[in-house]
Tab-separated table of C-alpha atoms in Angstrom:
chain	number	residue	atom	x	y	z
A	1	UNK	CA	33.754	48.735	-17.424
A	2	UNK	CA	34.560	51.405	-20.182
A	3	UNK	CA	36.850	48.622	-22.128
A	4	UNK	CA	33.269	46.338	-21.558
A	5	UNK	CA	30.784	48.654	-23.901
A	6	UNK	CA	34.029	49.994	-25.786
A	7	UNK	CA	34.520	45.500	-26.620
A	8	UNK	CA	30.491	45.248	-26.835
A	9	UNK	CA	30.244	49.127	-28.994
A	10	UNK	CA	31.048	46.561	-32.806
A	11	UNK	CA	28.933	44.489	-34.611
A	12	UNK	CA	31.614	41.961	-35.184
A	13	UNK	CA	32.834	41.748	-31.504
A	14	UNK	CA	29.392	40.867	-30.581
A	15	UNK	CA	28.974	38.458	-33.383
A	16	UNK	CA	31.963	36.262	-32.166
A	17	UNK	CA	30.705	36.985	-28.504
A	18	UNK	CA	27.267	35.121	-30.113
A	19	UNK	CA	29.238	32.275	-32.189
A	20	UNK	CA	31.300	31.536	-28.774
A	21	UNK	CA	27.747	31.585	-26.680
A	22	UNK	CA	26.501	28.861	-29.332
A	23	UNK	CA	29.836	27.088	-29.283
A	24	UNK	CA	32.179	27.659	-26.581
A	25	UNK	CA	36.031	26.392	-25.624
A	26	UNK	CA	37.206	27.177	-30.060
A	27	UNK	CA	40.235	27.698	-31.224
A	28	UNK	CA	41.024	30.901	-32.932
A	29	UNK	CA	40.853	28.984	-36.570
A	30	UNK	CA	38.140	27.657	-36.039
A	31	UNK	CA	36.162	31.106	-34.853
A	32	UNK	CA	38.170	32.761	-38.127
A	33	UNK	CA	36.923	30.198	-40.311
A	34	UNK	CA	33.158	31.719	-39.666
A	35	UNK	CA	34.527	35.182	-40.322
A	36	UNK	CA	35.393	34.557	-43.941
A	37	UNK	CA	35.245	37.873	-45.402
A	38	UNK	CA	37.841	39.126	-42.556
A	39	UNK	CA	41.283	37.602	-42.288
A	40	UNK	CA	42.307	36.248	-39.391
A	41	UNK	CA	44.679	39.501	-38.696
A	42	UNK	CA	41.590	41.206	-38.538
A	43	UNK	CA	39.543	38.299	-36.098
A	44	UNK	CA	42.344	38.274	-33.801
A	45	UNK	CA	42.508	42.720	-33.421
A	46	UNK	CA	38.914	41.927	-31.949
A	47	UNK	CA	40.091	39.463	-30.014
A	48	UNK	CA	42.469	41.204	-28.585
A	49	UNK	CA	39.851	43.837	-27.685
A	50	UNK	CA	37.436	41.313	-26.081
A	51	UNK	CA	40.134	39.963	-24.159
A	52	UNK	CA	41.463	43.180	-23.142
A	53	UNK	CA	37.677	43.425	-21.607
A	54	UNK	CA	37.708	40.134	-20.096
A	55	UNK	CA	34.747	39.056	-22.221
A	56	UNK	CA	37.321	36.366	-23.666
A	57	UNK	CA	39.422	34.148	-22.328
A	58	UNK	CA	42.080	32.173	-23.863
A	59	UNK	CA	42.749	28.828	-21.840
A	60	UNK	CA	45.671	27.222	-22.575
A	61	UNK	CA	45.470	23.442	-23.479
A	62	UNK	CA	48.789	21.735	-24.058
A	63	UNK	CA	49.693	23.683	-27.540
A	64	UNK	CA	46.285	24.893	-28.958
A	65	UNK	CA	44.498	27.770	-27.082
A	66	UNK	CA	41.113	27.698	-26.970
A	67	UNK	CA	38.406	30.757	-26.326
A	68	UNK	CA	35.680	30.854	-23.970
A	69	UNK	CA	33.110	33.424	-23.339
A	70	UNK	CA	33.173	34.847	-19.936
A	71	UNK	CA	29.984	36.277	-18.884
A	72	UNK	CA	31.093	37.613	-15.466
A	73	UNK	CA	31.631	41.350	-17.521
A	74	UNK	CA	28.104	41.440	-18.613
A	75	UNK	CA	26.503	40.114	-15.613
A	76	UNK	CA	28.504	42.831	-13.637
A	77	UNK	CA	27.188	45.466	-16.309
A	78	UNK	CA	23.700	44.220	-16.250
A	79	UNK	CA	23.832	44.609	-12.280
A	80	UNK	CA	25.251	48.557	-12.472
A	81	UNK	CA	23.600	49.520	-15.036
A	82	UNK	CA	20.592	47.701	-16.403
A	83	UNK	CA	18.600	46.934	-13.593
A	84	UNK	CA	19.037	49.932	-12.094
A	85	UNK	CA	16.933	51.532	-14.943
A	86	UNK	CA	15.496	48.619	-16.041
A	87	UNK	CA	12.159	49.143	-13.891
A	88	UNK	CA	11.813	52.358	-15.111
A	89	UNK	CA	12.263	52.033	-18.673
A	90	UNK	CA	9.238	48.932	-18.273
A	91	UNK	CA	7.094	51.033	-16.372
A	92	UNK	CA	7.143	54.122	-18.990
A	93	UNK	CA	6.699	51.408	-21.769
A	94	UNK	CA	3.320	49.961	-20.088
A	95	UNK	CA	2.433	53.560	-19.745
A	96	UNK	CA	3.236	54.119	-24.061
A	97	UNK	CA	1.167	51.162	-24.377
A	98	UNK	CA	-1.427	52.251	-22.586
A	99	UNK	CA	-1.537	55.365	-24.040
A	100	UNK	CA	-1.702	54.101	-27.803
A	101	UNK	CA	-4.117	51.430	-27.378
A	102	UNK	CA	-6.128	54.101	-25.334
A	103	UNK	CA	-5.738	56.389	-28.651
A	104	UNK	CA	-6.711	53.359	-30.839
A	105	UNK	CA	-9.968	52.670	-28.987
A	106	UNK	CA	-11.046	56.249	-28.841
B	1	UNK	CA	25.464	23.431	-28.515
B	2	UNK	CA	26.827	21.640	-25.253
B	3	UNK	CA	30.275	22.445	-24.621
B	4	UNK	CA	33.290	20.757	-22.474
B	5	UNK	CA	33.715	23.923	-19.772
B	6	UNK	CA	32.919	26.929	-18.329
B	7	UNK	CA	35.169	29.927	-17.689
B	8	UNK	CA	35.026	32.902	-15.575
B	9	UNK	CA	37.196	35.489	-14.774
B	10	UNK	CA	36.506	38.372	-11.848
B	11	UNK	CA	38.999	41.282	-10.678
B	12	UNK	CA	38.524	41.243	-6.830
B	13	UNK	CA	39.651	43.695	-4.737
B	14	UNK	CA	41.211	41.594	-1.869
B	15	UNK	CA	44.862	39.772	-1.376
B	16	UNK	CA	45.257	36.277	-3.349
B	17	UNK	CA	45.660	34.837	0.688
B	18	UNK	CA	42.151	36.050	0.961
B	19	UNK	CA	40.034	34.877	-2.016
B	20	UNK	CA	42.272	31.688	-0.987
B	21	UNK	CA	40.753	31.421	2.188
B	22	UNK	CA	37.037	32.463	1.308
B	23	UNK	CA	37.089	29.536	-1.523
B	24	UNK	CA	38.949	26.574	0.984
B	25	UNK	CA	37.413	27.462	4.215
B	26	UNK	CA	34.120	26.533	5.725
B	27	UNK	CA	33.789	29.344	7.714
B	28	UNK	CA	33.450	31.977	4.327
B	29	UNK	CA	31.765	28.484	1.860
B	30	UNK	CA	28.438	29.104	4.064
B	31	UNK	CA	28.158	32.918	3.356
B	32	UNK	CA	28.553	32.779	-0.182
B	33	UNK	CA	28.207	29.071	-1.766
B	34	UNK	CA	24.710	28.555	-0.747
B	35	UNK	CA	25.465	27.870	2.597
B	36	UNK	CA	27.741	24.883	1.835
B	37	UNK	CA	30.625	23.750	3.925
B	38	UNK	CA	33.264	21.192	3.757
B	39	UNK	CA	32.658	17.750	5.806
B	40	UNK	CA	36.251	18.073	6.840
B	41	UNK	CA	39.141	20.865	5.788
B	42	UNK	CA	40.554	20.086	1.790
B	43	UNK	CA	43.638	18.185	1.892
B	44	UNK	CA	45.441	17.429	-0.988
B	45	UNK	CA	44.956	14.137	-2.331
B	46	UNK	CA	41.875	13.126	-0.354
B	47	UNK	CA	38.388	13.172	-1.170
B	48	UNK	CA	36.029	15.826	0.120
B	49	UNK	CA	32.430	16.122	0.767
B	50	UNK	CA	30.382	19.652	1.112
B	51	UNK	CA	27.055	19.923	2.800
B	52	UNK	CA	24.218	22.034	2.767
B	53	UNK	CA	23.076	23.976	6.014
B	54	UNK	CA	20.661	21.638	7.280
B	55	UNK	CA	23.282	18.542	6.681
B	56	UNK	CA	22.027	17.095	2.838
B	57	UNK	CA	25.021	16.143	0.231
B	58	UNK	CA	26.506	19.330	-2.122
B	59	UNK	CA	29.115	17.948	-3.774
B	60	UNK	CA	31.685	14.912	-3.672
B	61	UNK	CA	35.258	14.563	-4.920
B	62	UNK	CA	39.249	14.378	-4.671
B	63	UNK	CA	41.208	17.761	-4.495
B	64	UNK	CA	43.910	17.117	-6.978
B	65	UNK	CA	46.152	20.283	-5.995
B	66	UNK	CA	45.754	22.894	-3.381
B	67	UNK	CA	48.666	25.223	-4.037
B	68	UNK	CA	48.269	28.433	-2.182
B	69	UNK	CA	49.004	31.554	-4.066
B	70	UNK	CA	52.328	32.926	-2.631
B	71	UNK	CA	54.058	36.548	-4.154
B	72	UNK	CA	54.676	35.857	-7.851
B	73	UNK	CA	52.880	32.397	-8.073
B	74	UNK	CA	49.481	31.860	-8.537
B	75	UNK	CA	47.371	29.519	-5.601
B	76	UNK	CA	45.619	26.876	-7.428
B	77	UNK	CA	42.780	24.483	-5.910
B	78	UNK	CA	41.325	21.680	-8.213
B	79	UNK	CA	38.939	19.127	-7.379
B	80	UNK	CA	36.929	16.242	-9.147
B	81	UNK	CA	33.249	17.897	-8.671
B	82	UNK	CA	30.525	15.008	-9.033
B	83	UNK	CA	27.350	16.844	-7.762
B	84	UNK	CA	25.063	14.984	-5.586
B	85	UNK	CA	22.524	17.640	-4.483
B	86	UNK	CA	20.227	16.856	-7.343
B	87	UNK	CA	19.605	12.663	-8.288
B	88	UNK	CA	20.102	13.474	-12.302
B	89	UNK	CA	23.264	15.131	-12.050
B	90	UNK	CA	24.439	12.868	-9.267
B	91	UNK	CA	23.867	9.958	-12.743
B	92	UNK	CA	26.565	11.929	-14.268
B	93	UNK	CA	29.889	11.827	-14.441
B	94	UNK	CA	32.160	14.189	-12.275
B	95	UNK	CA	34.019	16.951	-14.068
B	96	UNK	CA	36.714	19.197	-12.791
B	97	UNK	CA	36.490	22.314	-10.915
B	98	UNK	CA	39.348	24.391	-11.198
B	99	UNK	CA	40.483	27.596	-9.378
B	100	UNK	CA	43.820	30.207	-10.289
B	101	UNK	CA	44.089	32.899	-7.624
B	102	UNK	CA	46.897	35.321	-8.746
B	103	UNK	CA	47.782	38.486	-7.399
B	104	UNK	CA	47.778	41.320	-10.012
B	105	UNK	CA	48.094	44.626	-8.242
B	106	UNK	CA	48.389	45.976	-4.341
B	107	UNK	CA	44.784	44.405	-3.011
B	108	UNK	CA	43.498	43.108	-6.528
B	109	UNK	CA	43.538	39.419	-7.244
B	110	UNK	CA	42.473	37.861	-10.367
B	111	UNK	CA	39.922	35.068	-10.011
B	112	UNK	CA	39.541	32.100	-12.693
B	113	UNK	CA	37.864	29.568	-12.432
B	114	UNK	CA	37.323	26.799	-14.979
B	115	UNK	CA	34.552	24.036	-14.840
B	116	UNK	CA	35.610	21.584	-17.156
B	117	UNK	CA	35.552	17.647	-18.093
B	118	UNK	CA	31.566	18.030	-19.010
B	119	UNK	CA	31.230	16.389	-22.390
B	120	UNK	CA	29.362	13.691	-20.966
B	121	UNK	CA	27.528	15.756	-18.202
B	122	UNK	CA	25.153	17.921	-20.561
B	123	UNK	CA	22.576	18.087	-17.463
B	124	UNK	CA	25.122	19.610	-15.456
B	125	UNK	CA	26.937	21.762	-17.765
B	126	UNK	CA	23.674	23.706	-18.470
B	127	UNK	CA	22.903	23.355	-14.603
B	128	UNK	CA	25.993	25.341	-13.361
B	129	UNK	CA	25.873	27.674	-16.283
B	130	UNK	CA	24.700	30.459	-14.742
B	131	UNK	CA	24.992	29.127	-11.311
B	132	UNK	CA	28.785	29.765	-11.105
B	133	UNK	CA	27.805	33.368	-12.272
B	134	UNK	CA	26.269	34.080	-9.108
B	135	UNK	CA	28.514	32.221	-6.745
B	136	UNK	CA	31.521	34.154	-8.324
B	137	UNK	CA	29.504	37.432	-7.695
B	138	UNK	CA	28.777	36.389	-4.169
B	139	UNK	CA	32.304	35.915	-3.431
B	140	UNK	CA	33.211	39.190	-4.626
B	141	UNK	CA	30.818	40.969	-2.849
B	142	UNK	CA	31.546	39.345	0.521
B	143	UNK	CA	34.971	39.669	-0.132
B	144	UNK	CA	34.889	43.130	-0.814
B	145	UNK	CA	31.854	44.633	1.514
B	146	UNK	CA	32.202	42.121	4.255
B	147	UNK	CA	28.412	41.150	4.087
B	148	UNK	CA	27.046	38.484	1.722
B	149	UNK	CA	24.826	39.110	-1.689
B	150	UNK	CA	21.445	38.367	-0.730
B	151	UNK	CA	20.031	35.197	-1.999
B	152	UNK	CA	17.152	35.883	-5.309
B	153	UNK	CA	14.516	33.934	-3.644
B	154	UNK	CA	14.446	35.150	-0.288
């Protein structure tokens, strides 16, 4: 799970994470070719870390291999982490909320 | 943007012979794939049927390989997957459903499993989506506590 937020920690990693949610199953060109500023060294180091994290898997299709975006990771952190403070974090908003517009209408 | 397939990966802490079993037998189907069972065992080169608990149509197809995993080669179970359970995704086309169970450690099997041939199934590739999500997590969780994830509605 620590390789999870360490993969999900840079702007970039979550950006491809995004253009493979939009567009799943690309090739590594392709995804590069929407990172312009970057060169494709530098796409495939992040790559490397979100498939080192399982976010990413390459699938293997007679010569080209193409990238999908596993969400199994994020579910699983979502589960152990999110939810679990999740209710919490809502209630003590409502309670903020309540507070200010209380303040406002005073 | 409608893709061709769907991929997801798990860790599971069980042998490969055991994910194996929970994903070919009837017996472990019902407690974690919505209570859906095979008409008759998977064989190779046949056509299969799965059923819901009280008896309506799951899914329809032809396993196209049913390798079990054995040390140092991965088990592999592949079927045609037409879904019948819901009339506008019974219109489409079938796509393939395909499971790699490999052994990766003492009691820790990795889990793939690609849903693919959808191009022309756009109802069903949104459909499954997120359903394979929580079947995958329901297998793990049996697999690994012995009980079965609750369902969300009930």
């Amino acid at each position: 799970m620590d390789a999870v937020f360490r993969a999900l920690a840079d702007p970039t990693r979550r950006e491809i994470l995004d253009t493979l949610f939009a567009a799943d199953g690309q090739t590594v060109t392709q995804l590069a070719e929407r990172f312009g500023e970057m060169t494709r060294f530098g796409v495939m180091k992040h790559l490397a870390v979100l498939e080192e994290a399982d976010l990413v898997i390459p699938v293997r299709q007679g010569r080209t291999k193409l990238l999908y975006l596993n969400p199994v990771p994020i579910e699983q952190v979502a589960n152990r982490w999110i939810s679990k403070y999740a209710a919490r974090f809502t209630s003590s908003l409502v309670a903020l909320d309540q507070h200010i517009t209380g303040t406002e209408e005073a | 943007m409608v893709g061709t397939a769907h991929v997801y990966q798990i860790y599971i802490a069980a042998t490969p012979e055991e994910v194996w079993r929970a994903i070919t037998d009837s017996d472990w189907t019902r407690k974690y794939f919505h209570h859906t069972s095979f008409v008759e065992p998977p064989v190779a080169g046949a056509a299969y049927r799965t059923v819901t608990a009280d008896g309506r149509d799951a899914v329809e197809g032809t396993i196209e390989e049913m390798t079990p995993p054995t040390p140092g080669r991965p088990g592999r179970f592949v079927q045609t997957w037409h879904v019948l359970y819901d009339a506008a995704l019974a219109a489409e086309p079938p796509g393939h459903v395909e499971w790699t169970i490999e052994g990766v450690g003492e009691g820790l099997t990795r889990v793939r499993l690609v849903h693919g041939d959808l191009a022309y199934s756009p109802l069903t590739w949104a459909h499954v989506k997120d359903g394979w999500v929580w079947i995958i997590d329901a297998l793990k969780t049996l697999l690994e506590t012995g009980r079965p994830l609750p369902s969300p509605d009930s």
